Coordinates of C-alpha atoms in Angstrom, one line a residue:
Chain A
X1 CA 4.9 37.9 3.3
X2 CA 1.5 37.8 1.7
X3 CA -0.1 34.7 0.3
X4 CA 0.2 36.0 -3.2
X5 CA 4.0 36.3 -2.8
X6 CA 4.0 32.7 -1.5
X7 CA 2.1 31.5 -4.5
X8 CA 4.5 33.3 -6.8
X9 CA 7.5 31.9 -5.0
X10 CA 6.4 28.3 -4.4
X11 CA 3.6 27.4 -6.8
X12 CA 6.1 25.6 -9.1
X13 CA 8.7 24.8 -6.5
X14 CA 8.3 21.1 -7.1
X15 CA 9.4 21.5 -10.7
X16 CA 12.5 23.6 -9.7
X17 CA 11.1 27.0 -10.5
X18 CA 10.7 29.9 -8.1
X19 CA 12.3 30.4 -4.7
X20 CA 15.0 27.8 -4.1
X21 CA 15.0 27.7 -0.3
X22 CA 12.1 26.1 1.4
X23 CA 10.6 28.0 4.3
X24 CA 12.5 27.1 7.5
X25 CA 10.5 28.6 10.3
X26 CA 7.2 30.4 11.1
X27 CA 5.3 28.3 8.6
X28 CA 2.0 29.8 7.5
X29 CA -1.1 27.9 6.5
X30 CA -0.7 29.4 3.0
X31 CA 2.8 28.0 2.6
X32 CA 1.4 24.6 3.6
X33 CA -1.3 24.8 1.0
X34 CA 0.9 26.1 -1.8
X35 CA 3.8 23.8 -1.4
X36 CA 1.8 20.6 -0.9
X37 CA -0.3 21.6 -3.9
X38 CA 2.9 22.2 -5.9
X39 CA 4.0 18.7 -5.0
X40 CA 0.7 17.4 -6.3
X41 CA 1.9 18.2 -9.8
X42 CA 4.3 15.3 -9.6
X43 CA 1.6 12.9 -8.4
X44 CA -0.6 13.9 -11.3
X45 CA 2.3 13.5 -13.8
X46 CA 3.3 10.1 -12.5
X47 CA -0.3 8.8 -12.4
X48 CA -1.3 10.2 -15.8
X49 CA 1.7 9.0 -17.7
X50 CA 1.7 5.5 -16.1
X51 CA -2.0 5.1 -16.7
X52 CA -1.9 6.1 -20.3
X53 CA 1.1 3.9 -21.2
X54 CA 0.1 1.1 -18.8
X55 CA -3.3 0.7 -20.5
X56 CA -1.8 -0.6 -23.7
X57 CA 0.4 -3.1 -21.9
X58 CA -2.5 -4.1 -19.7
X59 CA -4.6 -5.1 -22.7
X60 CA -1.7 -7.1 -24.1
X61 CA -1.2 -8.9 -20.8
X62 CA -4.9 -9.6 -20.4
X63 CA -5.1 -11.1 -23.9
X64 CA -1.9 -13.0 -23.3
X65 CA -3.2 -14.5 -20.1
X66 CA -6.4 -15.5 -21.8
X67 CA -4.5 -17.1 -24.7
X68 CA -4.6 -20.8 -25.4
X69 CA -0.9 -20.7 -26.5
X70 CA 1.3 -21.6 -23.5
X71 CA 4.2 -19.5 -24.8
X72 CA 1.9 -16.4 -24.7
X73 CA 0.1 -17.3 -21.5
X74 CA 3.1 -18.1 -19.3
X75 CA 5.0 -14.8 -19.7
X76 CA 1.8 -12.9 -19.1
X77 CA 0.9 -14.9 -16.1
X78 CA 4.4 -14.6 -14.7
X79 CA 4.4 -10.9 -15.3
X80 CA 1.1 -10.3 -13.5
X81 CA 2.1 -12.6 -10.6
X82 CA 5.4 -10.9 -10.1
X83 CA 4.1 -7.4 -10.0
X84 CA 0.9 -8.2 -8.0
X85 CA 2.7 -10.5 -5.6
X86 CA 5.4 -8.1 -4.4
X87 CA 5.2 -4.7 -2.7
X88 CA 5.5 -1.6 -4.9
X89 CA 7.8 -0.2 -2.4
X90 CA 10.4 -3.0 -2.8
X91 CA 9.9 -2.9 -6.6
X92 CA 10.8 0.7 -6.6
X93 CA 13.9 0.2 -4.5
X94 CA 15.0 -2.7 -6.7
X95 CA 14.5 -0.8 -9.9
X96 CA 16.3 2.2 -8.6
X97 CA 19.4 0.1 -7.7
X98 CA 19.3 -1.8 -11.0
X99 CA 19.2 1.5 -12.9
X100 CA 22.0 2.8 -10.7
X101 CA 24.3 -0.1 -11.5
X102 CA 23.4 0.0 -15.2
X103 CA 24.2 3.7 -15.2
X104 CA 27.7 2.9 -14.1
X105 CA 28.2 0.8 -17.2
X106 CA 26.2 2.5 -19.9
X107 CA 25.7 6.2 -20.3
X108 CA 22.3 5.5 -21.9
X109 CA 20.8 4.9 -18.4
X110 CA 21.8 8.3 -17.0
X111 CA 18.3 9.6 -16.7
X112 CA 16.7 6.4 -15.5
X113 CA 17.7 7.0 -11.9
X114 CA 15.7 10.2 -11.9
X115 CA 12.2 9.9 -10.7
X116 CA 10.6 11.4 -13.8
X117 CA 11.7 8.4 -15.9
X118 CA 12.7 5.6 -13.5
X119 CA 9.7 5.8 -11.2
X120 CA 7.3 6.1 -14.2
X121 CA 8.7 2.9 -15.6
X122 CA 8.0 1.0 -12.4
X123 CA 4.6 2.6 -12.1
X124 CA 3.8 1.7 -15.7
X125 CA 4.7 -2.0 -15.2
X126 CA 2.9 -2.1 -11.9
X127 CA -0.4 -0.6 -13.2
X128 CA -0.1 -2.8 -16.3
X129 CA -0.1 -5.9 -14.1
X130 CA -3.0 -4.8 -11.9
X131 CA -5.2 -3.6 -14.8
X132 CA -4.1 -6.6 -16.9
X133 CA -5.6 -8.8 -14.2
X134 CA -8.8 -6.7 -14.2
X135 CA -9.2 -6.8 -17.9
X136 CA -8.5 -10.6 -17.9
X137 CA -11.3 -11.0 -15.5
X138 CA -13.6 -8.9 -17.7
X139 CA -12.5 -10.8 -20.7
X140 CA -13.5 -14.1 -19.0
X141 CA -16.9 -12.7 -18.0
X142 CA -18.0 -11.6 -21.5
X143 CA -21.4 -13.3 -22.0
X144 CA -21.2 -16.4 -24.1
X145 CA -24.2 -15.2 -26.2
X146 CA -22.3 -12.1 -27.4
X147 CA -19.5 -14.2 -28.9
X148 CA -22.0 -16.6 -30.4
X149 CA -23.9 -13.7 -31.9
X150 CA -20.7 -12.4 -33.4
X151 CA -20.0 -15.8 -34.9
X152 CA -23.5 -15.9 -36.3
X153 CA -22.9 -12.6 -38.1
X154 CA -19.7 -14.1 -39.6
X155 CA -17.4 -11.8 -37.5
X156 CA -14.1 -13.4 -36.6
X157 CA -10.5 -12.6 -35.9
X158 CA -9.5 -9.0 -35.6
X159 CA -12.9 -7.7 -36.6
X160 CA -14.7 -9.7 -33.9
X161 CA -12.1 -8.5 -31.3
X162 CA -12.5 -4.8 -32.3
X163 CA -16.3 -4.8 -32.7
X164 CA -17.4 -7.2 -29.9
X165 CA -14.8 -8.5 -27.5
X166 CA -12.8 -5.3 -26.8
X167 CA -15.8 -3.0 -26.2
X168 CA -17.5 -5.5 -23.9
X169 CA -14.3 -6.2 -22.1
X170 CA -13.8 -2.4 -21.5
X171 CA -17.4 -2.0 -20.4
X172 CA -17.3 -4.9 -17.9
X173 CA -13.8 -4.0 -16.5
X174 CA -14.4 -0.3 -16.3
X175 CA -15.7 0.0 -12.7
X176 CA -12.8 -2.0 -11.4
X177 CA -10.4 0.0 -13.6
X178 CA -11.6 3.2 -12.1
X179 CA -10.6 2.0 -8.7
X180 CA -7.2 0.9 -10.0
X181 CA -6.7 4.4 -11.4
X182 CA -7.5 6.0 -8.0
X183 CA -5.1 3.8 -6.2
X184 CA -2.4 4.2 -8.7
X185 CA -2.5 7.9 -7.9
X186 CA -2.3 7.1 -4.2
X187 CA 0.6 4.8 -4.9
X188 CA 2.6 7.6 -6.5
X189 CA 3.1 9.1 -3.1
X190 CA 5.5 6.3 -2.3
X191 CA 8.0 7.2 -5.1
X192 CA 10.1 9.8 -3.2
X193 CA 10.3 7.5 -0.2
X194 CA 11.7 4.6 -2.1
X195 CA 15.2 5.3 -3.3
X196 CA 14.4 7.8 -6.0
X197 CA 15.9 11.0 -4.8
X198 CA 14.1 14.3 -4.7
X199 CA 16.7 16.6 -6.3
X200 CA 16.9 20.0 -4.8
X201 CA 14.0 19.1 -2.5
X202 CA 11.6 19.0 -5.5
X203 CA 9.3 16.3 -4.3
X204 CA 5.7 15.3 -4.5
X205 CA 2.8 16.2 -2.2
X206 CA 3.6 13.7 0.5
X207 CA 7.2 14.7 0.4
X208 CA 6.3 18.3 1.3
X209 CA 3.7 17.2 3.8
X210 CA 6.3 15.1 5.7
X211 CA 8.8 18.0 5.4
X212 CA 6.3 20.2 7.3
X213 CA 5.5 17.5 9.8
X214 CA 9.2 16.9 10.5
X215 CA 9.9 20.6 10.9
X216 CA 6.9 21.6 13.0
X217 CA 6.5 18.3 14.8
X218 CA 2.8 18.8 14.3
X219 CA 1.1 16.3 12.0
X220 CA -2.3 17.7 12.4
X221 CA -1.9 20.5 9.8
X222 CA 0.0 19.1 6.8
X223 CA -1.6 15.7 6.5
X224 CA -5.2 16.9 6.5
X225 CA -4.2 19.3 3.8
X226 CA -2.7 16.4 1.8
X227 CA -5.9 14.5 2.5
X228 CA -7.9 17.4 1.2
X229 CA -6.0 17.5 -2.1
X230 CA -6.2 13.8 -2.6
X231 CA -9.9 13.7 -2.0
X232 CA -10.3 16.4 -4.7
X233 CA -8.0 14.4 -7.0
X234 CA -10.0 11.3 -6.4
X235 CA -13.3 13.1 -7.2
X236 CA -11.7 14.4 -10.4
X237 CA -10.7 10.9 -11.4
X238 CA -14.1 9.5 -10.7
X239 CA -15.6 12.3 -12.7
X240 CA -13.4 11.6 -15.8
X241 CA -13.8 7.9 -15.6
X242 CA -17.5 7.9 -15.2
X243 CA -17.8 10.1 -18.3
X244 CA -15.8 7.4 -20.3
X245 CA -17.8 4.7 -18.6
X246 CA -21.1 6.3 -19.6
X247 CA -19.8 6.4 -23.2
X248 CA -18.9 2.7 -23.1
X249 CA -22.4 1.9 -21.8
X250 CA -24.3 4.3 -24.0
X251 CA -26.2 1.5 -25.9
X252 CA -27.5 -0.2 -22.7
X253 CA -30.6 0.6 -20.6
X254 CA -29.8 2.3 -17.3
X255 CA -30.3 -0.6 -15.0
X256 CA -28.1 -3.1 -16.8
X257 CA -25.0 -0.8 -16.8
X258 CA -22.0 -2.0 -14.8
X259 CA -21.9 0.5 -11.9
X260 CA -18.8 2.0 -10.3
X261 CA -18.4 1.1 -6.7
X262 CA -15.6 2.7 -4.7
X263 CA -13.6 -0.2 -3.3
X264 CA -10.4 0.8 -1.4
X265 CA -7.6 -1.6 -1.7
X266 CA -4.9 0.4 0.1
X267 CA -1.3 -0.1 -0.6
X268 CA 0.0 -2.5 -3.2
Chain B
X1 CA 30.3 -18.2 12.6
X2 CA 32.4 -21.0 11.0
X3 CA 35.9 -21.8 12.2
X4 CA 37.4 -21.2 8.8
X5 CA 36.1 -17.6 8.8
X6 CA 38.9 -16.2 10.9
X7 CA 40.8 -14.7 7.9
X8 CA 38.3 -13.7 5.2
X9 CA 40.9 -12.4 2.8
X10 CA 42.1 -15.9 2.2
X11 CA 38.7 -17.3 1.2
X12 CA 37.1 -17.5 -2.1
X13 CA 33.9 -18.6 -3.8
X14 CA 31.3 -20.3 -1.7
X15 CA 33.3 -20.5 1.5
X16 CA 33.7 -16.7 1.3
X17 CA 30.0 -16.3 0.7
X18 CA 29.1 -18.7 3.6
X19 CA 31.2 -16.6 5.9
X20 CA 29.9 -13.3 4.5
X21 CA 26.3 -14.3 5.0
X22 CA 26.9 -15.4 8.6
X23 CA 28.5 -12.2 9.9
X24 CA 27.0 -10.5 12.9
X25 CA 25.2 -7.8 10.9
X26 CA 23.7 -10.3 8.7
X27 CA 22.0 -11.9 11.7
X28 CA 20.5 -8.5 12.4
X29 CA 19.2 -8.6 8.8
X30 CA 17.7 -12.1 9.4
X31 CA 16.2 -11.0 12.7
X32 CA 14.5 -8.2 10.8
X33 CA 12.6 -10.8 8.8
X34 CA 11.5 -12.0 12.2
X35 CA 10.3 -8.5 13.0
X36 CA 8.2 -8.5 9.8
X37 CA 6.6 -11.8 10.8
X38 CA 6.1 -10.6 14.4
X39 CA 4.4 -7.4 13.1
X40 CA 2.1 -9.5 10.9
X41 CA 1.4 -11.9 13.9
X42 CA 0.4 -9.0 16.2
X43 CA -1.1 -6.6 13.7
X44 CA -3.3 -9.1 11.9
X45 CA -5.3 -10.2 14.9
X46 CA -5.5 -6.7 16.3
X47 CA -6.7 -5.3 13.0
X48 CA -9.3 -8.0 13.0
X49 CA -10.4 -7.1 16.5
X50 CA -10.5 -3.4 15.5
X51 CA -12.4 -4.3 12.4
X52 CA -14.9 -6.4 14.4
X53 CA -15.5 -3.6 16.9
X54 CA -15.7 -1.0 14.1
X55 CA -18.3 -3.1 12.3
X56 CA -20.3 -3.6 15.6
X57 CA -20.2 0.1 16.2
X58 CA -21.3 0.9 12.6
X59 CA -24.5 -1.3 13.1
X60 CA -25.1 -0.1 16.6
X61 CA -28.5 1.2 17.6
X62 CA -26.9 4.1 19.4
X63 CA -26.5 7.0 16.9
X64 CA -23.2 8.5 18.1
X65 CA -21.6 5.1 18.2
X66 CA -22.9 4.3 14.8
X67 CA -21.6 7.6 13.4
X68 CA -18.2 6.9 14.9
X69 CA -18.1 3.4 13.4
X70 CA -19.1 4.7 10.0
X71 CA -16.6 7.5 10.1
X72 CA -13.9 5.0 11.1
X73 CA -14.7 2.8 8.2
X74 CA -14.7 5.6 5.7
X75 CA -11.7 7.4 7.0
X76 CA -9.2 5.4 5.0
X77 CA -11.0 6.0 1.8
X78 CA -9.8 8.7 -0.6
X79 CA -6.5 9.4 1.0
X80 CA -3.2 7.7 0.4
X81 CA -2.5 5.2 3.1
X82 CA 1.1 6.2 3.4
X83 CA -0.1 9.5 4.7
X84 CA -2.0 7.7 7.4
X85 CA 1.0 5.8 8.5
X86 CA 3.2 8.9 8.7
X87 CA 0.4 10.7 10.4
X88 CA -0.6 8.2 13.0
X89 CA 2.9 7.3 14.1
X90 CA 3.5 10.9 15.3
X91 CA 0.0 11.6 16.3
X92 CA -0.2 8.5 18.6
X93 CA 3.1 9.3 20.2
X94 CA 2.0 12.8 20.9
X95 CA -1.4 11.6 22.2
X96 CA 0.2 9.2 24.6
X97 CA 2.7 11.7 25.9
X98 CA 0.1 14.4 26.2
X99 CA -2.2 12.0 28.2
X100 CA 0.7 11.1 30.5
X101 CA 1.6 14.7 30.8
X102 CA -2.0 15.6 32.0
X103 CA -1.8 12.8 34.6
X104 CA 1.7 13.1 35.9
X105 CA 2.4 16.8 35.7
X106 CA -0.9 18.6 36.5
X107 CA 0.8 21.8 37.7
X108 CA 3.0 22.2 34.6
X109 CA 2.3 25.8 33.5
X110 CA 4.1 26.1 30.1
X111 CA 2.3 25.4 26.8
X112 CA 3.0 22.0 25.2
X113 CA 3.3 23.3 21.7
X114 CA 6.0 26.0 21.7
X115 CA 6.6 27.1 18.2
X116 CA 8.0 24.1 16.4
X117 CA 8.4 22.0 19.5
X118 CA 6.2 19.5 21.3
X119 CA 7.3 19.7 24.9
X120 CA 5.9 17.6 27.8
X121 CA 7.4 17.4 31.3
X122 CA 10.3 15.0 31.5
X123 CA 8.3 12.5 33.6
X124 CA 5.8 12.1 30.8
X125 CA 8.3 11.3 28.1
X126 CA 7.7 8.0 26.4
X127 CA 9.9 6.1 27.0
X128 CA 11.8 8.1 29.7
X129 CA 15.0 9.7 28.6
X130 CA 16.9 7.4 31.0
X131 CA 15.3 4.2 29.6
X132 CA 17.7 1.7 27.9
X133 CA 17.9 1.5 24.1
X134 CA 15.8 -1.6 23.8
X135 CA 12.8 0.1 25.4
X136 CA 13.0 2.9 22.8
X137 CA 13.1 0.3 20.0
X138 CA 10.2 -1.7 21.5
X139 CA 8.1 1.4 21.9
X140 CA 8.7 2.4 18.3
X141 CA 7.8 -1.0 17.2
X142 CA 4.6 -1.1 19.2
X143 CA 3.6 2.3 17.9
X144 CA 4.1 0.9 14.3
X145 CA 2.0 -2.1 15.2
X146 CA -0.8 0.0 16.6
X147 CA -0.7 2.2 13.5
X148 CA -1.0 -0.8 11.2
X149 CA -3.8 -2.2 13.4
X150 CA -5.8 1.1 13.2
X151 CA -5.4 1.5 9.4
X152 CA -6.1 -2.1 8.5
X153 CA -8.7 -2.3 11.2
X154 CA -10.7 0.2 9.2
X155 CA -10.4 -1.9 6.1
X156 CA -11.3 -5.1 8.0
X157 CA -14.3 -3.3 9.5
X158 CA -15.5 -2.4 6.0
X159 CA -15.3 -6.1 5.0
X160 CA -16.9 -7.4 8.2
X161 CA -19.7 -4.8 8.0
X162 CA -20.5 -6.0 4.5
X163 CA -20.3 -9.7 5.6
X164 CA -22.8 -9.1 8.4
X165 CA -25.2 -7.7 6.0
X166 CA -24.7 -10.6 3.6
X167 CA -25.9 -13.2 6.1
X168 CA -29.3 -14.3 4.6
X169 CA -32.1 -12.4 6.1
X170 CA -34.1 -15.6 6.6
X171 CA -31.5 -16.9 9.0
X172 CA -32.0 -13.8 11.2
X173 CA -35.7 -14.0 10.9
X174 CA -35.6 -17.6 12.1
X175 CA -33.6 -16.6 15.1
X176 CA -36.1 -13.9 15.9
X177 CA -39.0 -16.4 15.5
X178 CA -37.3 -18.6 18.1
X179 CA -37.5 -15.7 20.4
X180 CA -33.8 -14.8 20.6
X181 CA -32.9 -11.3 21.7
X182 CA -30.9 -9.0 19.4
X183 CA -27.8 -9.9 21.2
X184 CA -28.4 -13.7 21.1
X185 CA -29.2 -13.7 17.4
X186 CA -26.1 -11.7 16.7
X187 CA -23.7 -14.0 18.6
X188 CA -25.4 -17.3 17.8
X189 CA -26.6 -16.9 14.3
X190 CA -24.9 -13.9 12.5
X191 CA -21.3 -14.2 13.8
X192 CA -20.8 -17.9 13.1
X193 CA -22.2 -17.5 9.6
X194 CA -20.6 -14.3 8.5
X195 CA -17.0 -15.5 8.2
X196 CA -17.6 -17.3 4.9
X197 CA -18.8 -14.1 3.4
X198 CA -16.0 -12.1 5.0
X199 CA -13.2 -14.4 4.0
X200 CA -12.6 -13.3 0.4
X201 CA -12.4 -9.7 1.6
X202 CA -10.3 -10.5 4.6
X203 CA -7.9 -12.6 2.4
X204 CA -7.5 -9.5 0.3
X205 CA -6.8 -7.4 3.3
X206 CA -4.2 -9.9 4.5
X207 CA -2.4 -9.8 1.1
X208 CA -2.4 -6.1 1.3
X209 CA -1.1 -6.2 4.8
X210 CA 1.8 -8.4 3.7
X211 CA 2.6 -6.0 1.0
X212 CA 2.4 -3.0 3.4
X213 CA 5.0 -4.4 5.8
X214 CA 8.0 -2.7 4.1
X215 CA 6.4 0.6 5.1
X216 CA 7.8 -0.1 8.6
X217 CA 11.0 1.5 7.1
X218 CA 9.1 4.8 6.8
X219 CA 8.1 4.6 10.5
X220 CA 11.7 4.5 11.5
X221 CA 12.0 0.8 12.4
X222 CA 15.2 -1.0 11.5
X223 CA 13.4 -3.5 9.2
X224 CA 14.5 -5.5 6.2
X225 CA 14.5 -2.5 3.9
X226 CA 16.8 -0.7 6.3
X227 CA 19.2 -3.6 6.5
X228 CA 19.1 -4.3 2.8
X229 CA 20.2 -0.8 2.1
X230 CA 22.9 -0.9 4.8
X231 CA 24.4 -4.2 4.0
X232 CA 24.3 -3.8 0.2
X233 CA 26.3 -0.6 0.2
X234 CA 29.8 -0.7 -1.4
X235 CA 32.5 -1.7 1.1
X236 CA 36.1 -1.1 0.7
X237 CA 38.8 -3.3 2.2
X238 CA 39.7 -0.5 4.6
X239 CA 36.4 -0.5 6.5
X240 CA 35.3 -4.1 6.1
X241 CA 36.7 -7.6 6.2
X242 CA 34.4 -8.5 3.4
X243 CA 34.8 -5.8 0.7
X244 CA 32.3 -5.9 -2.1
X245 CA 30.7 -3.7 -4.8
X246 CA 27.3 -2.0 -4.5
X247 CA 25.1 -5.1 -4.0
X248 CA 21.9 -3.3 -2.9
X249 CA 20.2 -4.5 -6.1
X250 CA 20.8 -8.2 -5.1
X251 CA 19.6 -7.6 -1.6
X252 CA 16.3 -6.1 -2.9
X253 CA 16.0 -8.9 -5.3
X254 CA 16.1 -11.3 -2.3
X255 CA 13.4 -9.2 -0.6
X256 CA 11.3 -9.4 -3.8
X257 CA 11.6 -13.2 -3.8
X258 CA 10.8 -13.4 -0.1
X259 CA 7.6 -11.4 -0.6
X260 CA 6.6 -13.4 -3.7
X261 CA 7.1 -16.6 -1.9
X262 CA 5.1 -15.4 1.1
X263 CA 2.2 -14.2 -1.1
X264 CA 2.1 -17.6 -2.9
X265 CA 2.1 -19.5 0.4
X266 CA -0.7 -17.3 1.8
X267 CA -2.8 -17.8 -1.3
X268 CA -2.6 -21.5 -1.0
X269 CA -3.4 -21.5 2.7
X270 CA -6.3 -19.1 2.2
X271 CA -7.8 -21.2 -0.7
X272 CA -7.8 -24.2 1.6
X273 CA -9.4 -22.2 4.4
X274 CA -12.1 -21.0 2.1
X275 CA -12.9 -24.6 1.1
X276 CA -13.1 -25.6 4.8
X277 CA -15.3 -22.7 5.8
X278 CA -17.7 -23.3 2.9
X279 CA -18.6 -26.7 4.2
X280 CA -22.3 -26.9 5.1
X281 CA -22.9 -23.2 4.2
X282 CA -25.9 -22.0 2.2
X283 CA -23.7 -20.7 -0.6
X284 CA -22.8 -21.9 -4.1
X285 CA -19.5 -23.2 -2.9
X286 CA -21.1 -25.1 0.0
X287 CA -23.7 -26.5 -2.4
X288 CA -21.1 -27.7 -4.8
X289 CA -19.3 -29.5 -1.9
X290 CA -22.5 -31.1 -0.8
X291 CA -23.2 -32.5 -4.3
X292 CA -19.7 -33.9 -4.8
X293 CA -19.8 -35.6 -1.4
X294 CA -22.9 -37.5 -2.2

């Protein structure tokens, strides 16, 4: 079987299209590359959706935590503590079984036990907590002078937030948020190992990598391929985020811009 | 466990629960919490040791050693850590078996990788096929610990390497002015001072290590996740003295609370430690302590 046929058969295997049966023996390098790459679609989907939705909740949480009103501050603090203080792996298991028991009682929760929705919800809450903490830190480190200048110009309330506080918060928090985005994508590899079933063996990149490793008993081929894909993905994320970061910093001289530093934080 | 537990069908409410929670399998579940703590107790110091060696290698004057150290530090970057766990646990096992194979069976003529199999001579198997069950379990656990130590060692090495560079240059210059050799100034001046710079990063690593412990489940250890899944499953009266519905959700809630409590406890302890280590240091925190003490 040529590599073109493999691509035709397996390129979208992770979404349920193409050949149903996974290869069982005589694995070729091409099959490794195509199937693991096919699984990567899931990782990109999980990461992108969770990041986009989580961003809004993260801003809310950051503002809530910085609020002077206790009834706003405590829920935000509790939320951030809960999701940052427990392992994502356990959160996923817990959420899956909660959805499973809800599904028994209400038909509405039918699709929540599937990874495409259930896992995205957990990832969304998780990234909202982590990035909420980042933006809270950024909010606290806004220079006093900026706020005073806004006051002097007569800006207050929503206008001051939109014109001064929010852009500065984004600018200061952006390097840390880039790291958060990278590790969110890495975290997505845990989803199919934590309760959420991979229906018809349609899983993510790590799912297929461990499938190959189990079948061939040779970890030295699939995992480096997975690593290769993720390094590419990481580079893409850094590229996109530094474009946005550059736009956020466009009014500043080069040296004073907050620089992105790659800081690995491993599992959450 | 209790005397009144002989006939569970008769019991109700709290007495039923007290009997249910003290069955033999539940003690295996509680023992699994011990396993997590044991893993942390062994993996944390060994990761620290790996990290220290890695950082020493990375600032070595010998080029190949330096390259090795730098590669080790940067190897965990850019790739999901779960992949490392799944990779190392097989790779280490195969490496040990292969090494023993080379030593014990030098005249074995068949290839080790035959298609989809990894075959070493029977004498090189780890543990031996004839070994009792507990040896298999201990070996699996030790492999997991070593995997954790390697992965987190790389992270600790990164932190320690940064901390070594953060020690004020003037301190090292003073050591040189006193005529200390490179080794002496390293051990007597840099190492005692670097910990205060390393602690924030190491605390972070420790928190991450706590949160990584459930991954033991992926390495095939019967840990808390395994038992929470087993025990929570729906039991009917036919197969169990204690029939119940699907309670896995509650078991995982208990695990969430356990981890949350553990994290909060570690945070408090680490904050105290940071205060203690800042005493008498040439940092802002140390300076603040000096001023209040006056």
